[in-house]
Coordinates of C-alpha atoms in Angstrom, one line a residue:
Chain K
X1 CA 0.0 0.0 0.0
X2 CA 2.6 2.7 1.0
X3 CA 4.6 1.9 -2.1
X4 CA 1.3 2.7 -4.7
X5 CA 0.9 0.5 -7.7
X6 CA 5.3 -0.4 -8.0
X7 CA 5.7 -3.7 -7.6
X8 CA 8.2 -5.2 -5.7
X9 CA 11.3 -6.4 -7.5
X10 CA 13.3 -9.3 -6.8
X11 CA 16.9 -8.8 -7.6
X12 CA 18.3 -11.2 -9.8
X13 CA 20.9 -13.6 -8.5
X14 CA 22.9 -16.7 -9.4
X15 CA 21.7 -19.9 -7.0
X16 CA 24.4 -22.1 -7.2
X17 CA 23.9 -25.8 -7.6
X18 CA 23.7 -27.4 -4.2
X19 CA 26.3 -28.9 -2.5
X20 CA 26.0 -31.7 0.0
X21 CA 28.8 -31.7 2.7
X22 CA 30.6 -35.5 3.4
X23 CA 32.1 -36.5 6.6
X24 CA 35.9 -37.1 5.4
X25 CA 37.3 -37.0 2.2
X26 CA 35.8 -40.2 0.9
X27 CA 32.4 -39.1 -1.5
X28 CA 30.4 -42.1 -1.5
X29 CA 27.8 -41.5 -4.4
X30 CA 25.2 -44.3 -2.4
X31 CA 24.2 -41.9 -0.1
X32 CA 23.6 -38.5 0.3
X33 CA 24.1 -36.4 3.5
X34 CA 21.3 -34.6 5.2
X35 CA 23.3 -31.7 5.0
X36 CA 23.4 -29.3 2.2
X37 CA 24.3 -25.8 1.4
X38 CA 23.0 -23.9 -1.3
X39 CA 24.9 -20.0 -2.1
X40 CA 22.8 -17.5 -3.5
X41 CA 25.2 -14.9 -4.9
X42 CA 24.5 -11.3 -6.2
X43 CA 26.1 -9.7 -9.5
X44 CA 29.7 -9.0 -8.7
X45 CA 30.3 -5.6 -6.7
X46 CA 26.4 -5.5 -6.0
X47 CA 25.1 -5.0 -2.5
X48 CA 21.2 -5.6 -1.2
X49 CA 19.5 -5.0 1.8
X50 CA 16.9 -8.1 2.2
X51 CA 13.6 -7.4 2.8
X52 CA 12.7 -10.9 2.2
X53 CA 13.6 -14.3 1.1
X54 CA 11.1 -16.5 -0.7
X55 CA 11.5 -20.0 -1.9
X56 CA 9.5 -22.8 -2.3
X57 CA 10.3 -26.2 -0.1
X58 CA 10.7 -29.4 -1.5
X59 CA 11.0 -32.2 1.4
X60 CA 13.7 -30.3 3.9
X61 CA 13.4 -30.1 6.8
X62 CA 15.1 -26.7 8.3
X63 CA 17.0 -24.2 6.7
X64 CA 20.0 -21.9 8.1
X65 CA 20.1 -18.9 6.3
X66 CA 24.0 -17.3 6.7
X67 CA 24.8 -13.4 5.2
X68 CA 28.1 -13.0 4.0
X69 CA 27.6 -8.0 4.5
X70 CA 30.5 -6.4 3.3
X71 CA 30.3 -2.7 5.0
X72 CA 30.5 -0.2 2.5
X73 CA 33.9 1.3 2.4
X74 CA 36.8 -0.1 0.8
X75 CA 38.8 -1.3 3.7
X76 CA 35.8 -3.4 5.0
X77 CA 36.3 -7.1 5.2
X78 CA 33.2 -8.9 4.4
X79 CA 31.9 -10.7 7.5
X80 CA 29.7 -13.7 7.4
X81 CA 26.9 -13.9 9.9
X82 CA 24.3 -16.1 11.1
X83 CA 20.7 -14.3 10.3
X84 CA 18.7 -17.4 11.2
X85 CA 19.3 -20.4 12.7
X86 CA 17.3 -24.0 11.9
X87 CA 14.0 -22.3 10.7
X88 CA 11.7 -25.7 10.8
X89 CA 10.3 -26.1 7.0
X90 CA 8.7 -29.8 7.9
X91 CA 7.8 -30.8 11.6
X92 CA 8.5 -34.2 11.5
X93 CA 11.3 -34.5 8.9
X94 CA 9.6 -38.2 8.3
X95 CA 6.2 -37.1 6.9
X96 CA 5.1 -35.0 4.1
X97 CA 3.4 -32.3 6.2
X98 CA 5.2 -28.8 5.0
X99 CA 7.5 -30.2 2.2
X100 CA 6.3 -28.6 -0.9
X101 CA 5.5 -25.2 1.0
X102 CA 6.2 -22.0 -0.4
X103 CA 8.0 -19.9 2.5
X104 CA 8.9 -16.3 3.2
X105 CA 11.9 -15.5 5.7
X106 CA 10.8 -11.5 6.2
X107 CA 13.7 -8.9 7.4
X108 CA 12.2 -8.7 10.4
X109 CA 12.7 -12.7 11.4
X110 CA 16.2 -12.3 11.2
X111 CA 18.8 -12.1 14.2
X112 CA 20.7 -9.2 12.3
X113 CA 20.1 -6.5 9.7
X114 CA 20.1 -8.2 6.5
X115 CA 21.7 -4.7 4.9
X116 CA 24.9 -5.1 2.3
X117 CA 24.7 -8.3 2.0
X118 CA 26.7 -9.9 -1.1
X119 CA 26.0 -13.7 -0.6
X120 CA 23.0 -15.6 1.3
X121 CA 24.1 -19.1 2.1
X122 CA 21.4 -21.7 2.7
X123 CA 22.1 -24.5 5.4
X124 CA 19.3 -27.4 4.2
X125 CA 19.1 -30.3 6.8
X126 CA 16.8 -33.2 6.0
X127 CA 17.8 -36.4 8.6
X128 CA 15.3 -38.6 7.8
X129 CA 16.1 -41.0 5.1
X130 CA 12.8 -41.0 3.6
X131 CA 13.2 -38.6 0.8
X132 CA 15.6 -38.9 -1.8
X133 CA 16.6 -35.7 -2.6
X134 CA 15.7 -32.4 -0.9
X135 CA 16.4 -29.0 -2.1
X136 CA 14.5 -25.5 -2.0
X137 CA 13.4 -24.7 -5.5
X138 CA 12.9 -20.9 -6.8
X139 CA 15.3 -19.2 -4.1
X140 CA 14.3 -15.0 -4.6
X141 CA 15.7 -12.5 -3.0
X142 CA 13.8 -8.8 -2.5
X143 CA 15.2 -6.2 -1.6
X144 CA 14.2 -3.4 1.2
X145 CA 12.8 -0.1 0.1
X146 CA 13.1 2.6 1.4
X147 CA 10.2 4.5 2.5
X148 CA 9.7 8.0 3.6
X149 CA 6.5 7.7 6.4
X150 CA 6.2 11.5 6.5
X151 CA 5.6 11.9 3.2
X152 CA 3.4 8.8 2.7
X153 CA 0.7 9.5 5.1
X154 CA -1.2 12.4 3.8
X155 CA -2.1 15.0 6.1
X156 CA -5.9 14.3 6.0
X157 CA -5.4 10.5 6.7
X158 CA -3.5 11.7 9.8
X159 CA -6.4 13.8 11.1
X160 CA -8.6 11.1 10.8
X161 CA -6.6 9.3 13.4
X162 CA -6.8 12.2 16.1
X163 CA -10.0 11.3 17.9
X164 CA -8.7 12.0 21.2
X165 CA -8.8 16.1 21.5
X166 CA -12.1 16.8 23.4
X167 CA -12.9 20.1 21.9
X168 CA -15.5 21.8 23.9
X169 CA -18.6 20.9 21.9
X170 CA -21.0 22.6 25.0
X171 CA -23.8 24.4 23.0
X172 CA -23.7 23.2 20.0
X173 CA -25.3 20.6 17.9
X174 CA -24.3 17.5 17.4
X175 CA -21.4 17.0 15.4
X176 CA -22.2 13.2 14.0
X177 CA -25.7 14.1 13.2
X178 CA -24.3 17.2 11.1
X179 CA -21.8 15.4 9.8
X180 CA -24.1 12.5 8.3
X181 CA -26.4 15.6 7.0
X182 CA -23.0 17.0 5.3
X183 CA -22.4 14.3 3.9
X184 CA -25.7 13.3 2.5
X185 CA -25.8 16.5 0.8
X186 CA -22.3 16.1 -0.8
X187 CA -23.1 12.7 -2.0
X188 CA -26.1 14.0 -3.8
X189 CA -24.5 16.8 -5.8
X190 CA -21.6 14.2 -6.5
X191 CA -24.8 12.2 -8.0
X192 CA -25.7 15.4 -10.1
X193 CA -22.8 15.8 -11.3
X194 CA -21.6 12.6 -12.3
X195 CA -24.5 12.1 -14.3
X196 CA -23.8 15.2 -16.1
X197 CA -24.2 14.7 -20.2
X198 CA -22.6 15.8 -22.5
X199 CA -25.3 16.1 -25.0
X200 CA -26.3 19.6 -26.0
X201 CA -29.7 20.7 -26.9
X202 CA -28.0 22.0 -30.5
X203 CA -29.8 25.3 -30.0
X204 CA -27.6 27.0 -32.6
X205 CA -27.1 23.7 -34.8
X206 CA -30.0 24.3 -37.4
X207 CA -30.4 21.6 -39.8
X208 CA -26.5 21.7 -41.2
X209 CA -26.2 25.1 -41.5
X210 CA -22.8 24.4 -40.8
X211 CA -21.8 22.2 -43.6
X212 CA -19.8 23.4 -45.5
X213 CA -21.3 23.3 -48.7
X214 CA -24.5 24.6 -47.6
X215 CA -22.7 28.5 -46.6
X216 CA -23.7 30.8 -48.2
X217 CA -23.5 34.8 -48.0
X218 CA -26.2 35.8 -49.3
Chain G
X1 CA -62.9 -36.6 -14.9
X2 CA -61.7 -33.7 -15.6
X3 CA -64.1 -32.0 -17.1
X4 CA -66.4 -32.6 -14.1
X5 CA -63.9 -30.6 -12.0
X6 CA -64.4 -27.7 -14.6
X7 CA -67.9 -27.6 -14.5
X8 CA -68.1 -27.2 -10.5
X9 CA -65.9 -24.6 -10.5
X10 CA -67.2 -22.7 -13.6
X11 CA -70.5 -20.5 -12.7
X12 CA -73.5 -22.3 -14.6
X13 CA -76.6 -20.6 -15.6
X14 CA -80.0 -22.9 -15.0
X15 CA -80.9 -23.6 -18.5
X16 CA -77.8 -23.9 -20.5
X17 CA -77.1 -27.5 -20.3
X18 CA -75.5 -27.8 -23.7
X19 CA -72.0 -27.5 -24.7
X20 CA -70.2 -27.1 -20.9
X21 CA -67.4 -28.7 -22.2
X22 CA -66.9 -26.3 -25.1
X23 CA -68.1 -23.3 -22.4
X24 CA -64.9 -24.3 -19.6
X25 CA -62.7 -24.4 -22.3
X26 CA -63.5 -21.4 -23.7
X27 CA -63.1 -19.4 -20.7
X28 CA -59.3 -20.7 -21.1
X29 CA -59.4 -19.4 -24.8
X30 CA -60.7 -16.4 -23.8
X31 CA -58.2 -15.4 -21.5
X32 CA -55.2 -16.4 -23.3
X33 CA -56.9 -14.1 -26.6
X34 CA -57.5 -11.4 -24.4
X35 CA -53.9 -11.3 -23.2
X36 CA -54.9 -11.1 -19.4
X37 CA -52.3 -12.7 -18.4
X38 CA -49.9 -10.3 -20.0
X39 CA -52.0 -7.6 -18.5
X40 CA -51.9 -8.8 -15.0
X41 CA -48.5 -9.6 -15.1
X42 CA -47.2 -6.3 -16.3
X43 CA -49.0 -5.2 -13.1
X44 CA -47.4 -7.2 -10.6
X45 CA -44.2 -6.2 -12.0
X46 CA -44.8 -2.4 -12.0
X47 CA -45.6 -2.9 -8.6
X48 CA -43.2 -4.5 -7.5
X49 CA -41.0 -2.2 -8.8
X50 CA -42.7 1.0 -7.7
X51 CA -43.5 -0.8 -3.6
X52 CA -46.2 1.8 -3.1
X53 CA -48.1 2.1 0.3
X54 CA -51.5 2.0 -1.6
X55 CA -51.6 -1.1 -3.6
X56 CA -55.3 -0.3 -4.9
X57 CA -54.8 3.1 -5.5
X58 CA -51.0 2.1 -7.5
X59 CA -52.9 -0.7 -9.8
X60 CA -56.1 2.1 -10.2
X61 CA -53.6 4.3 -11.4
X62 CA -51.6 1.7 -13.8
X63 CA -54.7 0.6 -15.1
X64 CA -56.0 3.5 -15.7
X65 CA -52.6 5.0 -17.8
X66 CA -53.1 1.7 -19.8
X67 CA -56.5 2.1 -20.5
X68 CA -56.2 6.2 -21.6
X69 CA -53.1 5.1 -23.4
X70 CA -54.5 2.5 -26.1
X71 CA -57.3 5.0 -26.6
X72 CA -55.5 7.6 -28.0
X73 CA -52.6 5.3 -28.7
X74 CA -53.6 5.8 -32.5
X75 CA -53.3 9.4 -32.5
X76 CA -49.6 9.2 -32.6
X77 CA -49.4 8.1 -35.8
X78 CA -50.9 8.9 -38.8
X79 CA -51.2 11.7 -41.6
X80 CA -51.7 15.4 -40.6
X81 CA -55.5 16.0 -41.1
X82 CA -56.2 13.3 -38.5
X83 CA -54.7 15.0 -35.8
X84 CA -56.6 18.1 -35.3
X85 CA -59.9 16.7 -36.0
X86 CA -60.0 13.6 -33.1
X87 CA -61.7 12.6 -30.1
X88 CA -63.5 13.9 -27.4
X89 CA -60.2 15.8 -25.8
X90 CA -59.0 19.1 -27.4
X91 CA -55.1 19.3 -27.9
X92 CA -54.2 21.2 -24.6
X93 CA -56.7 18.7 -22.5
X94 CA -54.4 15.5 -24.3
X95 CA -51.6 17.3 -23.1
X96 CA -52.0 17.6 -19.8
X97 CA -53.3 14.3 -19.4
X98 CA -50.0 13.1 -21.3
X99 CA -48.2 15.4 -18.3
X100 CA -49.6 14.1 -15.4
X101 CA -49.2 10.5 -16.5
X102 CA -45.3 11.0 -16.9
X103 CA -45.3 12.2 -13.6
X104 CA -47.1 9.3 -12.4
X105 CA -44.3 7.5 -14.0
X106 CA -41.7 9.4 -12.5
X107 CA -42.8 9.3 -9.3
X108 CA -42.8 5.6 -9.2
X109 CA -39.0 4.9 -8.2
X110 CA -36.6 7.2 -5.9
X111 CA -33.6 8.1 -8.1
X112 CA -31.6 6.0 -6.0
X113 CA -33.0 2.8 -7.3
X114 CA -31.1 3.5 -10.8
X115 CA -32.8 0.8 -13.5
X116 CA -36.1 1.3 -12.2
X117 CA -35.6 4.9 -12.3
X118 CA -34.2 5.0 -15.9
X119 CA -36.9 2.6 -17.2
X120 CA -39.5 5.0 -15.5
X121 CA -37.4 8.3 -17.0
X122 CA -37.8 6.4 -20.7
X123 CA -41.1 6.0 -20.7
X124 CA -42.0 9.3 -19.3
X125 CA -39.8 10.4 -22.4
X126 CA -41.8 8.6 -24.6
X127 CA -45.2 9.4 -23.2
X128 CA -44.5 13.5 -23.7
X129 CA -42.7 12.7 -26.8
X130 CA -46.2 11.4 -27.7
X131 CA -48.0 14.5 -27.4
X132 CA -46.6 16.9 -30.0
X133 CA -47.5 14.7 -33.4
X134 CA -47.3 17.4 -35.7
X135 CA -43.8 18.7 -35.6
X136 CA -42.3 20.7 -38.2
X137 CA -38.8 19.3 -38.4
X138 CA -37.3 22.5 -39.7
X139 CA -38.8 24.4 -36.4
X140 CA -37.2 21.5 -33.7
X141 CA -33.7 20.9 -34.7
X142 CA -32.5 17.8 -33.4
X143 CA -29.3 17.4 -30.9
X144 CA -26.3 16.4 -32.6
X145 CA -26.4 13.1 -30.7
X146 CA -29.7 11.7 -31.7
X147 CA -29.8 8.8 -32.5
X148 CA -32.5 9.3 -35.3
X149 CA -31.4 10.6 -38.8
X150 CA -34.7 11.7 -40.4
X151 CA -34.3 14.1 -42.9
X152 CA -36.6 17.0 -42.8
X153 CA -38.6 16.8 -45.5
X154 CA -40.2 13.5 -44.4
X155 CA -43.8 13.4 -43.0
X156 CA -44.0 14.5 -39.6
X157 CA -46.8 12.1 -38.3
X158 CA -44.8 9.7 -36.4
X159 CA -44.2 12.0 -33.1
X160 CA -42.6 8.7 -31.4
X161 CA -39.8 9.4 -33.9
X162 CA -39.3 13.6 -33.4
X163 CA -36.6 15.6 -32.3
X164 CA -37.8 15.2 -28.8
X165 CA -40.2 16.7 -26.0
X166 CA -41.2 19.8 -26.9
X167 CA -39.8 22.8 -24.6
X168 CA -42.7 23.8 -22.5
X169 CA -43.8 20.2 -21.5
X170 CA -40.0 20.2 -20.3
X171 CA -40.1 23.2 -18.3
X172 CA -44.0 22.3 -17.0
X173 CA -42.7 18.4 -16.0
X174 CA -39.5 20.2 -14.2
X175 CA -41.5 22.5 -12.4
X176 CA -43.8 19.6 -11.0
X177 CA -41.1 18.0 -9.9
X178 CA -39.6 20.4 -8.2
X179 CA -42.7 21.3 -6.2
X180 CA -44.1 18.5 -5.5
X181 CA -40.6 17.6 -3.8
X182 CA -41.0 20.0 -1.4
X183 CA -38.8 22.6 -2.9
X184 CA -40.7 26.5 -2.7
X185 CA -40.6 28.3 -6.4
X186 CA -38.2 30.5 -5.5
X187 CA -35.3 28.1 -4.1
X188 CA -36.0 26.2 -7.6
X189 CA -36.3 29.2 -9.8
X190 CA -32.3 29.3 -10.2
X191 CA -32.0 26.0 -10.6
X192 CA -34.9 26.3 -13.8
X193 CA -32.9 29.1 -15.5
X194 CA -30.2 26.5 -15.7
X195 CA -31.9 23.9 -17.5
X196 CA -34.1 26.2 -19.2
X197 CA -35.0 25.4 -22.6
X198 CA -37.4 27.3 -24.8
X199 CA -40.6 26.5 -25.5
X200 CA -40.3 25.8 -29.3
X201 CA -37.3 23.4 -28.9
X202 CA -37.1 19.8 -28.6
X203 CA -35.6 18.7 -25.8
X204 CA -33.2 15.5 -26.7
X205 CA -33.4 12.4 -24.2
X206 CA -29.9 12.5 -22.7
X207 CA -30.8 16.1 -21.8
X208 CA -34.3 15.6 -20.5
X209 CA -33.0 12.5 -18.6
X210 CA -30.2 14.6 -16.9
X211 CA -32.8 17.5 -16.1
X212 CA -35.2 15.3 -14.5
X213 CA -32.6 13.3 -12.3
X214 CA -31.3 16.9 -10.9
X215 CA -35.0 17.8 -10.4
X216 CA -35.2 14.8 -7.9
X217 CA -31.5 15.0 -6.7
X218 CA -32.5 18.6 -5.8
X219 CA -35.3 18.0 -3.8
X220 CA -34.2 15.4 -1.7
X221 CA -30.8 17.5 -0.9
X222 CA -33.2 20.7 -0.1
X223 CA -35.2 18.1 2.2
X224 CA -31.8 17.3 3.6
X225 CA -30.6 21.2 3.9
X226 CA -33.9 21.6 5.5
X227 CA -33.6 18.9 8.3
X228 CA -30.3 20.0 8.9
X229 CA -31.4 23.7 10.0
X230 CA -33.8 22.0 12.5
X231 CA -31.0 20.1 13.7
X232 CA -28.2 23.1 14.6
X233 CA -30.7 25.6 15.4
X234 CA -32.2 25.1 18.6
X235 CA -36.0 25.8 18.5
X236 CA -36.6 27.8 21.4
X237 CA -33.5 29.8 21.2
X238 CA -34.7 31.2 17.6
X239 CA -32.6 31.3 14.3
X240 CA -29.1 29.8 14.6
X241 CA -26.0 31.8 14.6
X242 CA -24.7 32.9 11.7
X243 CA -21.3 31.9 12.1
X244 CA -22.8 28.1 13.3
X245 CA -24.4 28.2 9.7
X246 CA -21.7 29.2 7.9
X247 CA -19.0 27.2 8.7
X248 CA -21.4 24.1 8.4
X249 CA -21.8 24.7 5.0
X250 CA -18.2 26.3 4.7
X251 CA -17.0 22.7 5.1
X252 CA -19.8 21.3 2.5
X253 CA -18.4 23.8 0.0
X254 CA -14.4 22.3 0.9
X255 CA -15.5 18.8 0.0
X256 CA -17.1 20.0 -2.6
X257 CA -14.8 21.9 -4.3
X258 CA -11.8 19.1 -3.3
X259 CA -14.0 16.6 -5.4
X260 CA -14.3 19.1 -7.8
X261 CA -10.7 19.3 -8.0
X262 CA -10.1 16.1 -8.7
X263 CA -12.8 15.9 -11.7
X264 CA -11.1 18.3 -13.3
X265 CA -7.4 16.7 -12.2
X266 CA -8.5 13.5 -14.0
X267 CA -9.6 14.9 -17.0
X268 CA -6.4 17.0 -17.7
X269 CA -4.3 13.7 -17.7
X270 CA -6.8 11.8 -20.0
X271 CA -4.5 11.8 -23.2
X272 CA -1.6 11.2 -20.7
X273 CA -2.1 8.4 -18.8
X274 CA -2.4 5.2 -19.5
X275 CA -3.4 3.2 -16.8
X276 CA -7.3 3.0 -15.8
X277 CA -6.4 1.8 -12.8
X278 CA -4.8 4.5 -11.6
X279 CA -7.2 7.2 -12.7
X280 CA -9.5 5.1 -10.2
X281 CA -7.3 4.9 -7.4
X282 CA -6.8 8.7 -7.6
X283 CA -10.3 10.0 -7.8
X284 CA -11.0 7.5 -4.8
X285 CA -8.1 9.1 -2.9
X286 CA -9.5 12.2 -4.1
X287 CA -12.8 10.9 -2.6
X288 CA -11.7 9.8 0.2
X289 CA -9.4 13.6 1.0
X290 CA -13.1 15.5 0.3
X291 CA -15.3 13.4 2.6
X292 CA -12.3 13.7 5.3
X293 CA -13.2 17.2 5.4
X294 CA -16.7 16.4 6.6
X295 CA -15.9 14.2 9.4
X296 CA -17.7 15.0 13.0
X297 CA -14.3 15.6 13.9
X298 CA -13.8 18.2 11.2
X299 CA -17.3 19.6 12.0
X300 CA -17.0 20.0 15.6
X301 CA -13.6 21.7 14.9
X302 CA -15.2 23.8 12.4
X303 CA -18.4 24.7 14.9
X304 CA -16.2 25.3 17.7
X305 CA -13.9 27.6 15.8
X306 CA -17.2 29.4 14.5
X307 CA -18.5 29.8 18.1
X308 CA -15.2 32.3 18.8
X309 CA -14.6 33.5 15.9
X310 CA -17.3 33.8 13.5
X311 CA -19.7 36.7 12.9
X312 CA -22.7 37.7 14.9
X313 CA -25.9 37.7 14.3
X314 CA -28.2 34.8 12.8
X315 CA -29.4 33.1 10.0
X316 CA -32.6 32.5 9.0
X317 CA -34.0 28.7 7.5
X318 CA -35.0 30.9 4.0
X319 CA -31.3 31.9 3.9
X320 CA -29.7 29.1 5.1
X321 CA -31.7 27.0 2.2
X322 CA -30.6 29.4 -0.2
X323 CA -27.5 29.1 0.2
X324 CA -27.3 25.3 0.7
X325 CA -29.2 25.6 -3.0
X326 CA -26.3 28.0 -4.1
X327 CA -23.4 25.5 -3.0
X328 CA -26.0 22.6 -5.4
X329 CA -26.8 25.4 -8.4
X330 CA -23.2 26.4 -9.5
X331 CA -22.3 23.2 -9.9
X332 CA -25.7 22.3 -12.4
X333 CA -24.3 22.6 -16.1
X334 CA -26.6 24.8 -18.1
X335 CA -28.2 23.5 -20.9
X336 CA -27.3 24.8 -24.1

């Protein structure tokens, strides 16, 4: 509402191909580990702050979201930094409940300010041995606009909102009753005048006079 | 079997033994070639429509209409020398009685209830549109919207087809309306020079529609100006102070004009913009800012303010109405 008819823009960003973690060195290729990480990484140079994160769920379990915010400034070393920690995507990891979900981590779920942020790492956990695969499909990121409340909130919506002054209304008539006259009487001429026609009664107009060939100066 | 049935029910005169069968069944045939059904159900549905409080008196009335209606329903039509020289009512007589049945018409629905309104508005049209057979086309010129293209030289018998209602009915059917709304001759008389028309033109529908909806709008807003002077003067204190009256209707003319603003924002951008949708969002905004001005918090602001500040003296209704109409008048386009 505050940001009119805009829509909100998700920022385009490169979702790397997940990455399951291995105990050891050894990759066995029969099993997968319930652990993987997924990176989300912005345009090179290119900083975002988060509003939100939205992705749709497909069978894991709980997610870790990590932010890798580079300060702005040149000498700034970028930090990484947990924002949330094992969000629950499926109650029991076991059953189906809450494994295709679509999700929405909001800015205002995380631990820290998700401002200049260059990389979002996903932490995917899914112990139960159930499923396959698991992954989070259609990872977006959107960033946070800024929005100016003072100019936003018109001054008449404001008013509106001040019904606590008591103004000394001794003597005089009821202001609701007035009020619902008032505006009985405004709705009606609004009713007047938007059925206002354009149509003329073409007092002047006399049978094509004013075609052109008919003119004559005599 | 079943024909026994009939026969109870059917009222039998002592004597007439013969052919009962034939006489049931030709009460049946009877009704359907009289089209009673039609009739009775056009009935029900005008009243339905019209939810009077005197059901008799309402299907008198409609019956009535109907029955003066296919009388002179020929006169309509037809070559010139049958007009002057018909029936038992003179011209002016026909007239009047063509008047006072569009305002029975009009008077069915409140302009609030907008298809039943319209439908009564159209037939109204078309009922004073009756009256004037014999136009001369070259003496009515026709609105450039009409929908009809007769040239002029064709015969002017066919009044359902003319120009349109012919001034004076106009003005007579406005002032009837006006007056029988409650609204005194002289708070309506400004509001007539606006939509005057003269006598010898021919008022278009669009135009005669319009008229007749501010008529009613009119009426019900001076009934509302009215019962709002009853409501900030007190009675037994006398007129109401001026400065009361005045900022009341100082915050009508706010909204008003905000609204107005808006109208007129809208209609600059028209080639510009290109989204519907966003037209609509701003007149509702622009809505939304005029009909903030008239909150009871506005209006108790505004009263209190008037109580300190305003100036003395009071107001009378008579002037108070008059100006409430004045804040309705200027913004009635004038027919031209």
């Amino acid at each position: 509402m505050s940001g009119g008819t805009a829509e909100r823009k998700m920022v385009t960003c490169t979702v790397k191909p997940a990455i399951h973690l291995q105990i050891g060195e050894a990759k066995s290729d029969t099993a997968q580990s319930g652990v993987s990480v997924v990176d989300v990484m912005l345009p090179f140079g290119k900083t975002i702050n988060i509003q939100e994160i939205t992705f749709k769920n497909y069978y894991t379990a709980s997610v870790t979201v990590r932010l890798l915010r580079k300060k702005p400034g040149h000498e700034a070393m970028a930090k990484w930094c947990t924002a949330l920690r094992n969000l629950v995507l499926m109650e029991n990891p076991h059953t189906e409940v809450g494994s295709q979900d679509y999700c929405s981590i909001s800015r205002s779920k995380m631990e820290v300010d998700p401002d200049h942020v260059t990389c979002v790492r996903l932490i995917l956990r899914q112990p139960s041995s159930n499923w396959l695969t698991f992954s989070l499909d259609d990872v977006q990121l959107y960033p946070h606009t800024e929005m100016d409340p003072e100019k936003e909130v018109a001054d008449w919506l404001s008013d509106l909102t001040l019904v606590d002054q008591h103004l000394d209304i001794e003597g005089l008539p009821d202001p609701q009753m007035v009020s619902s006259s008032i505006q009985q009487m405004w709705a009606l001429t609004q009713v007047m005048q938007s059925d206002q026609t354009m149509a003329s009664i073409g007092r002047f107009d006399v049978d094509g006079s004013y075609d052109i060939d008919l003119i004559s100066l005599t | 079997m079943a024909d026994k049935e009939k026969r109870r029910s059917a009222v039998i005169a002592p004597g007439v033994t013969e052919g009962r069968g034939s006489r049931s069944e030709s009460d049946r045939e009877f009704l359907s070639q009289a089209g009673v059904g039609e009739l009775i159900r056009g009935a029900i549905l005008k009243m339905v429509e019209a939810r009077s409080d005197d059901p008799i008196g309402f299907l008198a009335d409609h019956f009535c209409n109907l029955a003066s209606m296919t009388d002179s329903g020929t006169v309509g039509c037809g070559s010139d020398a049958d007009q002057l020289n018909n029936g038992p009512l003179s011209a002016g007589a026909r007239e009047q009685q063509h008047l006072n049945r569009a305002l029975w018409h009009l008077r069915l629905a409140h302009h609030s209830q907008r298809s039943a309104y319209s439908n009564n508005v159209r037939v109204a049209y078309d009922l004073l549109n009756l009256s004037e057979p014999c136009k001369h086309q070259g003496l009515s010129p026709e609105a450039p919207n009409s929908s009809n293209t007769e040239s002029p030289t064709e015969g002017d018998g066919e009044g359902a087809e003319g120009g349109g209602v012919r001034g004076s009915l106009y003005t007579q059917t406005l002032q009837c309306l006006c007056s029988e709304g409650g609204v005194p001759a002289s708070t309506s008389a400004p509001l007539l020079r606006r939509l005057h028309c003269h006598d010898h033109e021919a008022v278009p529908y669009d135009v005669f529609r319009h008229s007749v909806l501010t008529c009613a709008v009119f009426s019900d807003y001076i009934r509302q100006a009215q019962r709002l002077y009853a409501g900030v003067c007190c009675p037994d204190e006398g007129p109401a102070s001026r400065a009361l009256c005045l900022a009341v209707l100082g915050t009508l003319k706010e909204a008003l004009e905000t609204s107005q603003g808006c109208d007129s924002n809208c209609c600059d951008n028209a080639n510009a913009k290109a989204n519907p949708c966003l037209e609509a969002n701003v007149k509702a905004i622009c809505y939304l800012k005029a009909s903030a001005k008239i909150s009871p918090h506005k209006l108790s602001q505004a009263m209190s303010r008037a109580q300190t500040q305003g100036p003395g003296g009071n107001m009378d209704a008579k002037e108070f109405e008059n100006a409430a109409a004045d804040l309705f008048i200027t913004r009635v386009k004038v027919v031209s």
